[in-house]
Amino acid sequence: MNSTEIRTIEDAHLAKFYARKPVTIVRGTGALVFDAEGNEFVDCAGGYGTCIVGHAHPVVAEAIAQQAHRLISCHGSTYNDTRATLLSKLASILPTGFDQVFLSNSGTEAVECAIKLARKSTGRRKIVAVKGGFHGKTHGALSATWESKYRKSFEPLVPGFEHIPFGNVEAAKAVISNETAAVLIEPIQGESGIRVPPPDWLTSLRDLTHDVGALIIADEIQSGFGRTGRMFACNHFKINPDILCLGKGIASGLPIGVTAASEKIMSSMTVGEHTSTFGGNPVVCAAATATIKVFLEEHLMENAANVGAYFKDQLLAMQRELRIVREVRGLGLMLGVEMRFDVTQFFRTPSRMAYSCWTLEEMS
Ligand SMILES: Cc1ncc(COP(=O)(O)O)c(C=O)c1O
């Protein structure tokens, strides 16, 4: 099929839920993707944040192929060697105390599990989320997501959610109470335009939640796995959350969500209360183990710190020289540049860089 034929079929039969770009991708390698006619594009968004070791990395592709020939499906109600291997690998990189994980299929599902865990383990109902935050679009996660354009047509959402302003300690003090189950944060906000919190905000939230017996859920679906130059963005702020949500690139683009917590928090949920048909699927687990191996062996976290620092310096120099750059924000390679004009037009025009450059509106 050529690109026109592919687009005709997709336009006819795929629900029109995405803002689409006039590009048809059929192949990828490293940072490059190609259309059906062989035109080459630079994937500036790394497969929407999923290709942390590049498109079709040979080690990952081989692991997927080998596992697919051996066993494709294995429900969580039975044991599996490939899943066990991933669990050991995850245990070796998660912060101390995160003894157990729930494996699901997306970021929003990782957040759903975290919300249920917070409610079940504390016996409380209230979840405090943050203005500007993005946590996904299923009903529970959507109740924590801030943007009204995602929320308003689907109300009433899940009750018990309240939003506090980003970075404001006094506002947090006024809302967090002994009825709060958890405060749900992105340590660095992604969707709202790469916002790094003021220095003491997260430590204050940690203290406030400790005081009232509430939990902190860190949604590191965008900021985790080395993107900021540390394994998790929380490491920069020296806070230990109680529940960690991960997703995006862990399995190089195969669907995965990870909710990690202590054994004590995890065991508050009883058998059958939270399961998933595909969660912990062996092919996805094989891809994730291979991705983590490549990620560590190729020192990609250190690379994000070094290249990110260089990139930020250059962008800041540009900001000093060019009036069109309003602000440069972020850590490591989780960087955002706010321009003084609307950039959308550049991402709509086919060009070598047209594919997947994120605009704020499209990032989710
Ligand atoms: C911080 C954050 N949380 C949750 C999600 C939802 O993840 P998914 O699209 O895999 O459901 C996203 C997606 O962009 C995200 O950036």
Short mmCIF file of C-alpha atoms in Angstrom, two decimals, residues 11-287:
data_model
loop_
_atom_site.label_atom_id
_atom_site.label_comp_id
_atom_site.label_asym_id
_atom_site.label_seq_id
_atom_site.Cartn_x
_atom_site.Cartn_y
_atom_site.Cartn_z
CA ASP A 11 -9.65 8.07 7.46
CA ALA A 12 -12.63 5.86 6.67
CA HIS A 13 -12.41 3.43 9.57
CA LEU A 14 -10.33 4.76 12.47
CA ALA A 15 -12.20 6.84 15.06
CA LYS A 16 -11.17 10.44 14.61
CA PHE A 17 -9.87 10.95 18.15
CA TYR A 18 -6.36 12.16 17.23
CA ALA A 19 -5.16 15.43 15.69
CA ARG A 20 -3.36 13.87 12.73
CA LYS A 21 -0.32 14.97 10.82
CA PRO A 22 -0.01 14.42 7.06
CA VAL A 23 2.62 11.72 7.50
CA THR A 24 2.29 7.92 7.12
CA ILE A 25 4.93 5.94 8.95
CA VAL A 26 5.69 2.35 7.97
CA ARG A 27 9.21 1.77 9.31
CA GLY A 28 11.59 3.13 11.94
CA THR A 29 15.20 2.76 13.00
CA GLY A 30 16.92 4.71 15.77
CA ALA A 31 15.74 8.32 15.61
CA LEU A 32 14.44 8.00 12.04
CA VAL A 33 11.08 6.93 10.63
CA PHE A 34 10.11 6.36 7.00
CA ASP A 35 6.90 6.58 4.99
CA ALA A 36 5.71 4.06 2.38
CA GLU A 37 7.57 5.95 -0.39
CA GLY A 38 10.85 5.78 1.52
CA ASN A 39 10.89 9.45 2.65
CA GLU A 40 12.89 9.84 5.84
CA PHE A 41 11.76 11.86 8.89
CA VAL A 42 13.40 12.68 12.21
CA ASP A 43 11.13 11.47 15.02
CA CYS A 44 11.42 14.47 17.31
CA ALA A 45 9.09 12.92 19.87
CA GLY A 46 10.65 9.47 20.10
CA GLY A 47 7.40 7.69 19.28
CA TYR A 48 5.46 9.87 21.73
CA GLY A 49 7.97 9.19 24.45
CA THR A 50 7.99 5.42 23.97
CA CYS A 51 11.18 4.77 21.99
CA ILE A 52 13.70 5.51 24.75
CA VAL A 53 16.35 3.36 23.07
CA GLY A 54 15.30 4.30 19.54
CA HIS A 55 12.93 2.71 17.04
CA ALA A 56 13.35 -1.03 16.47
CA HIS A 57 16.53 -1.41 18.51
CA PRO A 58 18.00 -4.77 17.37
CA VAL A 59 18.37 -6.13 20.94
CA VAL A 60 14.74 -5.31 21.72
CA ALA A 61 13.45 -6.57 18.35
CA GLU A 62 15.30 -9.87 18.82
CA ALA A 63 13.94 -10.32 22.36
CA ILE A 64 10.38 -9.71 21.11
CA ALA A 65 10.80 -12.15 18.20
CA GLN A 66 12.27 -14.91 20.38
CA GLN A 67 9.53 -14.55 23.00
CA ALA A 68 6.80 -14.46 20.32
CA HIS A 69 8.03 -17.80 18.99
CA ARG A 70 8.03 -19.32 22.49
CA LEU A 71 4.96 -17.93 24.31
CA ILE A 72 2.84 -14.88 23.49
CA SER A 73 0.21 -14.94 26.21
CA CYS A 74 0.35 -15.87 29.89
CA HIS A 75 -2.22 -14.47 32.30
CA GLY A 76 -1.13 -13.20 35.72
CA SER A 77 -2.92 -16.09 37.40
CA THR A 78 -0.03 -18.39 36.37
CA TYR A 79 3.73 -17.92 36.81
CA ASN A 80 6.06 -17.09 33.93
CA ASP A 81 9.86 -17.02 33.51
CA THR A 82 9.99 -13.90 31.30
CA ARG A 83 7.80 -11.94 33.70
CA ALA A 84 9.99 -13.05 36.63
CA THR A 85 13.09 -11.79 34.78
CA LEU A 86 11.50 -8.37 34.26
CA LEU A 87 10.38 -8.20 37.89
CA SER A 88 13.97 -8.79 39.08
CA LYS A 89 15.22 -6.17 36.64
CA LEU A 90 12.65 -3.61 37.81
CA ALA A 91 13.44 -4.38 41.46
CA SER A 92 17.10 -3.57 40.77
CA ILE A 93 16.32 -0.05 39.49
CA LEU A 94 13.30 1.00 41.58
CA PRO A 95 14.00 3.05 44.72
CA THR A 96 14.39 1.08 47.98
CA GLY A 97 11.08 0.05 49.50
CA PHE A 98 9.23 -0.40 46.21
CA ASP A 99 9.06 -4.16 46.69
CA GLN A 100 6.09 -4.94 44.45
CA VAL A 101 4.63 -3.82 41.14
CA PHE A 102 1.34 -4.18 39.30
CA LEU A 103 1.84 -4.54 35.56
CA SER A 104 -0.78 -3.08 33.23
CA ASN A 105 -0.96 -1.81 29.66
CA SER A 106 -0.78 1.98 29.71
CA GLY A 107 0.04 5.02 31.79
CA THR A 108 -3.57 5.80 32.59
CA GLU A 109 -4.01 2.26 33.95
CA ALA A 110 -0.94 2.68 36.14
CA VAL A 111 -2.63 5.76 37.63
CA GLU A 112 -5.99 3.97 38.06
CA CYS A 113 -4.24 1.30 40.10
CA ALA A 114 -2.43 3.94 42.20
CA ILE A 115 -5.70 5.75 43.01
CA LYS A 116 -7.37 2.50 44.08
CA LEU A 117 -4.35 1.52 46.17
CA ALA A 118 -4.30 4.92 47.91
CA ARG A 119 -7.99 4.65 48.76
CA LYS A 120 -7.83 1.04 49.86
CA SER A 121 -4.64 1.29 51.93
CA THR A 122 -5.63 4.49 53.77
CA GLY A 123 -9.38 3.85 54.00
CA ARG A 124 -9.83 7.48 52.87
CA ARG A 125 -11.45 8.84 49.71
CA LYS A 126 -9.93 12.25 48.97
CA ILE A 127 -7.29 12.63 46.28
CA VAL A 128 -5.49 15.95 45.92
CA ALA A 129 -4.20 16.58 42.39
CA VAL A 130 -2.44 19.61 40.89
CA LYS A 131 -3.61 22.28 38.47
CA GLY A 132 -2.00 21.75 35.09
CA GLY A 133 -1.44 18.04 35.82
CA PHE A 134 -2.01 15.30 33.27
CA HIS A 135 -2.57 11.70 34.34
CA GLY A 136 -4.51 10.06 31.52
CA LYS A 137 -8.02 9.90 30.11
CA THR A 138 -9.81 6.94 31.72
CA HIS A 139 -12.38 8.14 34.25
CA GLY A 140 -10.30 7.83 37.44
CA ALA A 141 -7.13 9.31 35.97
CA LEU A 142 -9.20 11.92 34.13
CA SER A 143 -10.63 13.05 37.47
CA ALA A 144 -7.05 14.00 38.43
CA THR A 145 -6.18 15.48 35.02
CA TRP A 146 -6.64 19.25 35.10
CA GLU A 147 -7.54 20.47 31.60
CA SER A 148 -11.27 21.12 31.29
CA LYS A 149 -11.24 20.41 27.54
CA TYR A 150 -10.54 16.74 28.40
CA ARG A 151 -12.96 16.62 31.33
CA LYS A 152 -16.05 18.69 30.70
CA SER A 153 -17.98 16.41 28.31
CA PHE A 154 -17.59 13.41 30.63
CA GLU A 155 -18.75 14.80 33.95
CA PRO A 156 -19.67 13.74 36.53
CA LEU A 157 -16.19 12.35 37.03
CA VAL A 158 -15.08 10.29 40.03
CA PRO A 159 -15.97 12.19 43.24
CA GLY A 160 -13.38 13.13 45.87
CA PHE A 161 -10.80 14.89 43.69
CA GLU A 162 -9.55 18.41 44.38
CA HIS A 163 -6.85 20.45 42.57
CA ILE A 164 -4.25 22.69 44.21
CA PRO A 165 -2.09 25.28 42.41
CA PHE A 166 1.31 24.06 41.20
CA GLY A 167 4.17 25.14 43.44
CA ASN A 168 2.10 26.84 46.17
CA VAL A 169 2.83 25.51 49.68
CA GLU A 170 0.18 27.59 51.47
CA ALA A 171 -2.59 26.37 49.14
CA ALA A 172 -1.45 22.78 49.73
CA LYS A 173 -1.57 23.30 53.52
CA ALA A 174 -5.14 24.55 53.25
CA VAL A 175 -6.34 21.45 51.40
CA ILE A 176 -4.29 18.45 52.63
CA SER A 177 -5.97 17.03 55.74
CA ASN A 178 -6.46 13.80 57.67
CA GLU A 179 -9.18 12.95 55.14
CA THR A 180 -6.64 12.97 52.29
CA ALA A 181 -5.78 9.53 50.88
CA ALA A 182 -3.08 10.79 48.54
CA VAL A 183 -1.55 13.74 46.77
CA LEU A 184 -1.01 12.88 43.10
CA ILE A 185 1.81 14.78 41.43
CA GLU A 186 3.96 14.86 38.33
CA PRO A 187 7.35 15.83 39.85
CA ILE A 188 7.93 17.79 36.64
CA GLN A 189 4.73 18.56 34.79
CA GLY A 190 4.86 17.41 31.17
CA GLU A 191 1.63 18.17 29.35
CA SER A 192 1.29 21.64 30.87
CA GLY A 193 4.56 22.63 29.19
CA ILE A 194 7.51 21.10 31.12
CA ARG A 195 7.15 22.86 34.47
CA VAL A 196 9.80 22.30 37.12
CA PRO A 197 8.46 23.05 40.62
CA PRO A 198 10.04 25.61 42.95
CA PRO A 199 12.84 24.06 45.08
CA ASP A 200 10.96 23.20 48.28
CA TRP A 201 7.47 22.49 47.03
CA LEU A 202 7.78 18.71 46.79
CA THR A 203 9.56 18.37 50.13
CA SER A 204 6.80 20.47 51.72
CA LEU A 205 4.18 18.18 50.19
CA ARG A 206 6.12 15.21 51.57
CA ASP A 207 6.12 16.74 55.07
CA LEU A 208 2.45 17.70 54.90
CA THR A 209 1.37 14.22 53.79
CA HIS A 210 3.53 12.57 56.47
CA ASP A 211 1.90 14.76 59.12
CA VAL A 212 -1.63 13.66 58.20
CA GLY A 213 -0.90 10.05 57.20
CA ALA A 214 -1.59 10.60 53.48
CA LEU A 215 0.38 9.11 50.60
CA ILE A 216 2.24 10.70 47.70
CA ILE A 217 1.66 9.19 44.28
CA ALA A 218 4.35 10.25 41.82
CA ASP A 219 3.25 10.01 38.21
CA GLU A 220 6.61 9.55 36.47
CA ILE A 221 5.09 8.26 33.26
CA GLN A 222 6.76 11.11 31.35
CA SER A 223 9.58 12.06 33.68
CA GLY A 224 10.80 8.58 34.68
CA PHE A 225 13.37 6.23 33.23
CA GLY A 226 16.28 8.57 32.85
CA ARG A 227 14.66 11.31 30.80
CA THR A 228 15.65 14.03 33.29
CA GLY A 229 19.20 12.69 33.72
CA ARG A 230 18.30 10.78 36.92
CA MET A 231 16.41 7.50 37.00
CA PHE A 232 13.32 9.27 38.37
CA ALA A 233 12.58 13.00 38.52
CA CYS A 234 11.80 12.60 42.25
CA ASN A 235 15.55 11.93 42.74
CA HIS A 236 16.30 15.57 41.84
CA PHE A 237 14.02 16.80 44.64
CA LYS A 238 15.10 14.21 47.20
CA ILE A 239 11.61 12.98 47.96
CA ASN A 240 10.44 9.39 48.26
CA PRO A 241 6.89 8.93 47.04
CA ASP A 242 4.75 6.06 48.35
CA ILE A 243 3.42 4.96 44.97
CA LEU A 244 5.22 5.35 41.66
CA CYS A 245 3.49 5.24 38.25
CA LEU A 246 5.56 4.44 35.17
CA GLY A 247 4.77 3.81 31.51
CA LYS A 248 5.64 5.18 28.07
CA GLY A 249 9.07 3.87 27.04
CA ILE A 250 9.78 0.98 29.41
CA ALA A 251 9.00 -1.63 26.73
CA SER A 252 10.22 0.39 23.72
CA GLY A 253 6.69 1.06 22.53
CA LEU A 254 4.88 -2.14 23.46
CA PRO A 255 1.98 -1.31 25.80
CA ILE A 256 2.95 -1.24 29.46
CA GLY A 257 2.07 0.52 32.71
CA VAL A 258 3.81 -0.08 36.03
CA THR A 259 2.46 0.82 39.47
CA ALA A 260 5.10 0.29 42.17
CA ALA A 261 4.71 0.45 45.95
CA SER A 262 5.74 -1.22 49.20
CA GLU A 263 4.45 -4.68 49.97
CA LYS A 264 2.39 -3.13 52.79
CA ILE A 265 0.51 -0.78 50.42
CA MET A 266 0.12 -3.42 47.70
CA SER A 267 -1.25 -6.02 50.10
CA SER A 268 -4.13 -3.71 51.05
CA MET A 269 -5.79 -4.81 47.82
CA THR A 270 -7.12 -8.36 47.92
CA VAL A 271 -7.10 -11.03 45.21
CA GLY A 272 -9.39 -10.13 42.31
CA GLU A 273 -9.88 -6.46 43.23
CA HIS A 274 -7.53 -5.25 40.50
CA THR A 275 -6.44 -7.42 37.55
CA SER A 276 -5.78 -7.13 33.82
CA THR A 277 -6.03 -9.73 31.04
CA PHE A 278 -2.89 -8.50 29.29
CA GLY A 279 -0.91 -7.06 32.23
CA GLY A 280 2.49 -8.75 32.51
CA ASN A 281 2.22 -10.24 29.01
CA PRO A 282 5.43 -12.19 28.25
CA VAL A 283 6.19 -10.46 24.93
CA VAL A 284 5.87 -7.05 26.58
CA CYS A 285 7.98 -8.25 29.54
CA ALA A 286 10.70 -9.50 27.15
CA ALA A 287 10.69 -6.12 25.39
#
